[in-house]
PDB file of C-alpha atoms in Angstrom:
ATOM      1  CA  MET A   1      51.873  52.970 -88.567  1.00 55.00           C
ATOM      2  CA  LYS A   2      52.910  51.080 -91.760  1.00 71.00           C
ATOM      3  CA  CYS A   3      53.622  47.741 -90.256  1.00 73.00           C
ATOM      4  CA  GLN A   4      52.885  46.541 -86.753  1.00 78.00           C
ATOM      5  CA  VAL A   5      54.819  43.544 -85.494  1.00 81.00           C
ATOM      6  CA  LEU A   6      53.577  41.607 -82.376  1.00 87.00           C
ATOM      7  CA  VAL A   7      54.249  38.603 -80.405  1.00 92.00           C
ATOM      8  CA  ASP A   8      51.096  36.710 -81.087  1.00 94.00           C
ATOM      9  CA  TRP A   9      51.766  33.466 -79.104  1.00 97.00           C
ATOM     10  CA  LEU A  10      54.487  32.556 -76.566  1.00 97.00           C
ATOM     11  CA  THR A  11      55.105  29.378 -74.670  1.00 97.00           C
ATOM     12  CA  PHE A  12      58.106  29.063 -72.377  1.00 98.00           C
ATOM     13  CA  SER A  13      59.291  27.012 -69.386  1.00 97.00           C
ATOM     14  CA  VAL A  14      61.625  27.685 -66.526  1.00 97.00           C
ATOM     15  CA  LYS A  15      63.036  25.324 -63.943  1.00 96.00           C
ATOM     16  CA  GLU A  16      61.373  27.321 -61.091  1.00 96.00           C
ATOM     17  CA  THR A  17      58.722  25.022 -59.520  1.00 94.00           C
ATOM     18  CA  ASP A  18      56.579  27.702 -57.678  1.00 97.00           C
ATOM     19  CA  PRO A  19      54.092  29.206 -60.210  1.00 98.00           C
ATOM     20  CA  VAL A  20      53.534  32.314 -57.993  1.00 98.00           C
ATOM     21  CA  LYS A  21      57.264  33.130 -58.273  1.00 98.00           C
ATOM     22  CA  VAL A  22      57.148  32.660 -62.073  1.00 98.00           C
ATOM     23  CA  ILE A  23      54.088  34.992 -62.217  1.00 98.00           C
ATOM     24  CA  ARG A  24      55.769  37.685 -60.264  1.00 97.00           C
ATOM     25  CA  HIS A  25      59.297  37.461 -61.703  1.00 96.00           C
ATOM     26  CA  TYR A  26      58.779  36.506 -65.391  1.00 97.00           C
ATOM     27  CA  LEU A  27      55.403  37.950 -66.056  1.00 97.00           C
ATOM     28  CA  GLY A  28      55.307  40.963 -63.727  1.00 96.00           C
ATOM     29  CA  LEU A  29      51.778  40.267 -62.851  1.00 96.00           C
ATOM     30  CA  ASP A  30      49.820  39.927 -59.574  1.00 97.00           C
ATOM     31  CA  PRO A  31      49.291  36.231 -58.740  1.00 98.00           C
ATOM     32  CA  ALA A  32      45.962  37.067 -57.226  1.00 98.00           C
ATOM     33  CA  LEU A  33      44.664  37.633 -60.740  1.00 97.00           C
ATOM     34  CA  PHE A  34      45.147  33.940 -61.589  1.00 98.00           C
ATOM     35  CA  GLN A  35      42.586  31.175 -60.703  1.00 97.00           C
ATOM     36  CA  ASP A  36      42.976  27.452 -60.577  1.00 96.00           C
ATOM     37  CA  ALA A  37      41.632  26.203 -63.912  1.00 95.00           C
ATOM     38  CA  GLY A  38      40.597  22.799 -62.463  1.00 93.00           C
ATOM     39  CA  TYR A  39      42.492  20.886 -65.120  1.00 93.00           C
ATOM     40  CA  GLY A  40      45.983  20.058 -66.350  1.00 91.00           C
ATOM     41  CA  LEU A  41      47.686  20.956 -69.631  1.00 92.00           C
ATOM     42  CA  LEU A  42      50.791  20.318 -71.609  1.00 88.00           C
ATOM     43  CA  GLY A  43      51.974  17.455 -69.353  1.00 89.00           C
ATOM     44  CA  TYR A  44      51.156  19.319 -66.091  1.00 93.00           C
ATOM     45  CA  ASN A  45      48.625  18.423 -63.474  1.00 94.00           C
ATOM     46  CA  ARG A  46      47.557  21.901 -62.593  1.00 96.00           C
ATOM     47  CA  VAL A  47      47.045  25.233 -64.377  1.00 97.00           C
ATOM     48  CA  LEU A  48      46.614  28.762 -63.110  1.00 98.00           C
ATOM     49  CA  ARG A  49      44.785  30.986 -65.593  1.00 98.00           C
ATOM     50  CA  PHE A  50      44.181  34.623 -66.173  1.00 97.00           C
ATOM     51  CA  SER A  51      42.777  35.914 -69.421  1.00 93.00           C
ATOM     52  CA  GLU A  52      44.445  33.637 -71.944  1.00 96.00           C
ATOM     53  CA  ILE A  53      47.601  33.206 -69.929  1.00 98.00           C
ATOM     54  CA  CYS A  54      48.118  29.761 -68.559  1.00 98.00           C
ATOM     55  CA  VAL A  55      50.691  28.909 -65.977  1.00 98.00           C
ATOM     56  CA  CYS A  56      51.197  25.183 -65.852  1.00 97.00           C
ATOM     57  CA  TYR A  57      52.765  23.453 -62.816  1.00 96.00           C
ATOM     58  CA  GLU A  58      53.013  20.187 -60.951  1.00 94.00           C
ATOM     59  CA  PRO A  59      54.321  18.253 -63.976  1.00 91.00           C
ATOM     60  CA  ARG A  60      53.416  14.638 -64.700  1.00 88.00           C
ATOM     61  CA  GLU A  61      56.967  13.677 -64.617  1.00 77.00           C
ATOM     62  CA  ASN A  62      58.118  10.102 -65.602  1.00 79.00           C
ATOM     63  CA  ASP A  63      61.244   8.424 -66.955  1.00 75.00           C
ATOM     64  CA  PHE A  64      61.030  10.500 -70.140  1.00 74.00           C
ATOM     65  CA  PHE A  65      59.993  13.895 -68.662  1.00 76.00           C
ATOM     66  CA  LYS A  66      61.929  15.135 -65.636  1.00 79.00           C
ATOM     67  CA  ASP A  67      62.543  18.453 -63.990  1.00 85.00           C
ATOM     68  CA  MET A  68      59.982  20.294 -66.096  1.00 91.00           C
ATOM     69  CA  GLY A  69      59.593  23.240 -63.733  1.00 94.00           C
ATOM     70  CA  VAL A  70      56.725  25.593 -64.734  1.00 97.00           C
ATOM     71  CA  CYS A  71      55.461  26.280 -68.316  1.00 97.00           C
ATOM     72  CA  VAL A  72      53.691  29.501 -69.312  1.00 98.00           C
ATOM     73  CA  SER A  73      51.593  29.646 -72.513  1.00 98.00           C
ATOM     74  CA  MET A  74      50.026  32.841 -73.827  1.00 97.00           C
ATOM     75  CA  SER A  75      47.679  32.992 -76.792  1.00 96.00           C
ATOM     76  CA  GLY A  76      47.250  36.159 -78.847  1.00 94.00           C
ATOM     77  CA  ASN A  77      44.757  37.651 -76.309  1.00 95.00           C
ATOM     78  CA  GLY A  78      46.993  36.539 -73.449  1.00 96.00           C
ATOM     79  CA  CYS A  79      49.880  38.342 -75.138  1.00 95.00           C
ATOM     80  CA  ARG A  80      47.841  41.572 -75.326  1.00 93.00           C
ATOM     81  CA  THR A  81      46.785  41.243 -71.608  1.00 95.00           C
ATOM     82  CA  PHE A  82      50.458  40.680 -70.694  1.00 95.00           C
ATOM     83  CA  GLU A  83      51.535  43.676 -72.643  1.00 92.00           C
ATOM     84  CA  THR A  84      49.107  46.044 -71.056  1.00 92.00           C
ATOM     85  CA  MET A  85      49.160  44.750 -67.430  1.00 93.00           C
ATOM     86  CA  SER A  86      52.697  43.620 -66.863  1.00 94.00           C
ATOM     87  CA  LYS A  87      54.756  45.574 -64.309  1.00 92.00           C
ATOM     88  CA  LEU A  88      58.157  44.444 -65.681  1.00 89.00           C
ATOM     89  CA  SER A  89      60.632  47.217 -65.639  1.00 68.00           C
ATOM     90  CA  GLY A  90      60.530  49.182 -68.832  1.00 58.00           C
ATOM     91  CA  ALA A  91      56.863  48.232 -69.366  1.00 48.00           C
ATOM     92  CA  GLY A  92      54.077  50.749 -69.291  1.00 49.00           C
ATOM     93  CA  ASN A  93      55.741  53.199 -71.619  1.00 48.00           C
ATOM     94  CA  GLN A  94      54.606  54.190 -75.047  1.00 46.00           C
ATOM     95  CA  GLU A  95      56.118  51.163 -76.702  1.00 55.00           C
ATOM     96  CA  GLU A  96      53.715  48.197 -76.464  1.00 57.00           C
ATOM     97  CA  SER A  97      56.357  45.579 -76.786  1.00 65.00           C
ATOM     98  CA  ALA A  98      58.356  46.814 -73.717  1.00 87.00           C
ATOM     99  CA  ALA A  99      57.015  44.048 -71.485  1.00 91.00           C
ATOM    100  CA  PHE A 100      58.014  41.467 -74.124  1.00 92.00           C
ATOM    101  CA  LEU A 101      61.472  42.875 -74.445  1.00 91.00           C
ATOM    102  CA  GLU A 102      62.052  42.641 -70.713  1.00 94.00           C
ATOM    103  CA  LEU A 103      60.550  39.106 -70.569  1.00 95.00           C
ATOM    104  CA  LEU A 104      62.757  37.974 -73.463  1.00 94.00           C
ATOM    105  CA  ARG A 105      65.760  39.548 -71.655  1.00 94.00           C
ATOM    106  CA  LEU A 106      64.877  37.613 -68.484  1.00 95.00           C
ATOM    107  CA  LEU A 107      64.582  34.339 -70.319  1.00 96.00           C
ATOM    108  CA  ALA A 108      67.824  34.919 -72.264  1.00 96.00           C
ATOM    109  CA  SER A 109      69.690  35.413 -68.975  1.00 96.00           C
ATOM    110  CA  ASP A 110      68.331  32.099 -67.634  1.00 96.00           C
ATOM    111  CA  ALA A 111      70.422  29.263 -69.004  1.00 95.00           C
ATOM    112  CA  GLU A 112      67.796  26.763 -68.193  1.00 95.00           C
ATOM    113  CA  ALA A 113      64.780  28.601 -69.633  1.00 97.00           C
ATOM    114  CA  ASN A 114      63.377  27.377 -72.858  1.00 96.00           C
ATOM    115  CA  ILE A 115      61.059  29.047 -75.423  1.00 96.00           C
ATOM    116  CA  SER A 116      59.235  26.302 -77.140  1.00 96.00           C
ATOM    117  CA  ARG A 117      56.862  28.505 -79.242  1.00 96.00           C
ATOM    118  CA  ILE A 118      56.842  32.087 -80.394  1.00 95.00           C
ATOM    119  CA  ASP A 119      54.532  33.317 -83.064  1.00 94.00           C
ATOM    120  CA  ILE A 120      55.161  36.765 -84.564  1.00 90.00           C
ATOM    121  CA  ALA A 121      52.347  38.635 -86.415  1.00 89.00           C
ATOM    122  CA  CYS A 122      53.015  41.466 -88.785  1.00 82.00           C
ATOM    123  CA  ASP A 123      50.021  43.548 -89.893  1.00 80.00           C
ATOM    124  CA  ASP A 124      50.910  44.993 -93.286  1.00 78.00           C
ATOM    125  CA  ARG A 125      48.691  48.058 -93.418  1.00 77.00           C
ATOM    126  CA  GLU A 126      50.444  49.630 -96.462  1.00 79.00           C
ATOM    127  CA  GLY A 127      50.465  46.759 -98.881  1.00 77.00           C
ATOM    128  CA  PHE A 128      54.245  46.085 -98.703  1.00 77.00           C
ATOM    129  CA  LEU A 129      53.427  42.391 -99.465  1.00 79.00           C
ATOM    130  CA  ASN A 130      52.102  41.768-102.932  1.00 82.00           C
ATOM    131  CA  MET A 131      49.640  38.943-102.226  1.00 82.00           C
ATOM    132  CA  GLU A 132      49.051  38.113-105.873  1.00 88.00           C
ATOM    133  CA  GLU A 133      52.737  37.636-106.369  1.00 87.00           C
ATOM    134  CA  ILE A 134      52.967  35.432-103.233  1.00 85.00           C
ATOM    135  CA  ILE A 135      50.088  33.244-104.500  1.00 89.00           C
ATOM    136  CA  GLU A 136      51.800  32.878-107.872  1.00 90.00           C
ATOM    137  CA  LYS A 137      55.120  31.870-106.187  1.00 88.00           C
ATOM    138  CA  VAL A 138      53.321  29.361-103.913  1.00 89.00           C
ATOM    139  CA  ARG A 139      51.453  27.795-106.937  1.00 91.00           C
ATOM    140  CA  ALA A 140      54.655  27.619-108.919  1.00 91.00           C
ATOM    141  CA  ASN A 141      56.453  26.034-105.950  1.00 89.00           C
ATOM    142  CA  GLU A 142      59.085  28.836-106.178  1.00 84.00           C
ATOM    143  CA  LEU A 143      59.662  29.192-102.482  1.00 73.00           C
ATOM    144  CA  ASN A 144      63.039  28.864-100.744  1.00 64.00           C
TER     145      ASN A 144
END
């Protein structure tokens, strides 16, 4: 494979307040895999964690933050776990990104869903990017 493109971090929130429903519907994972982390994160009082997938719930709402729902954050390792273990329709075939394609479809169809962070990694195994040229352009401030 010449160039492998992967989702390497994803954070999204939905208005659903039940973390178990979010785990089942949006992640296609078994909620029994997740354990209470014993701490809060990202403005939430509680976190369920499996691998590097954090499902944050019970928001610390105030006058500024209201109706936050549930937030899911997956690091690179969490993304790989999600890809390999998700039971979302279309997942489990030869294409590693099938689970992400289905998740993104679900999020796009939810008018109140919000993706706050998505990192994309591209492993250039054939040298399509000329690193010396990139370094020269950065040093010369020739970036658009």
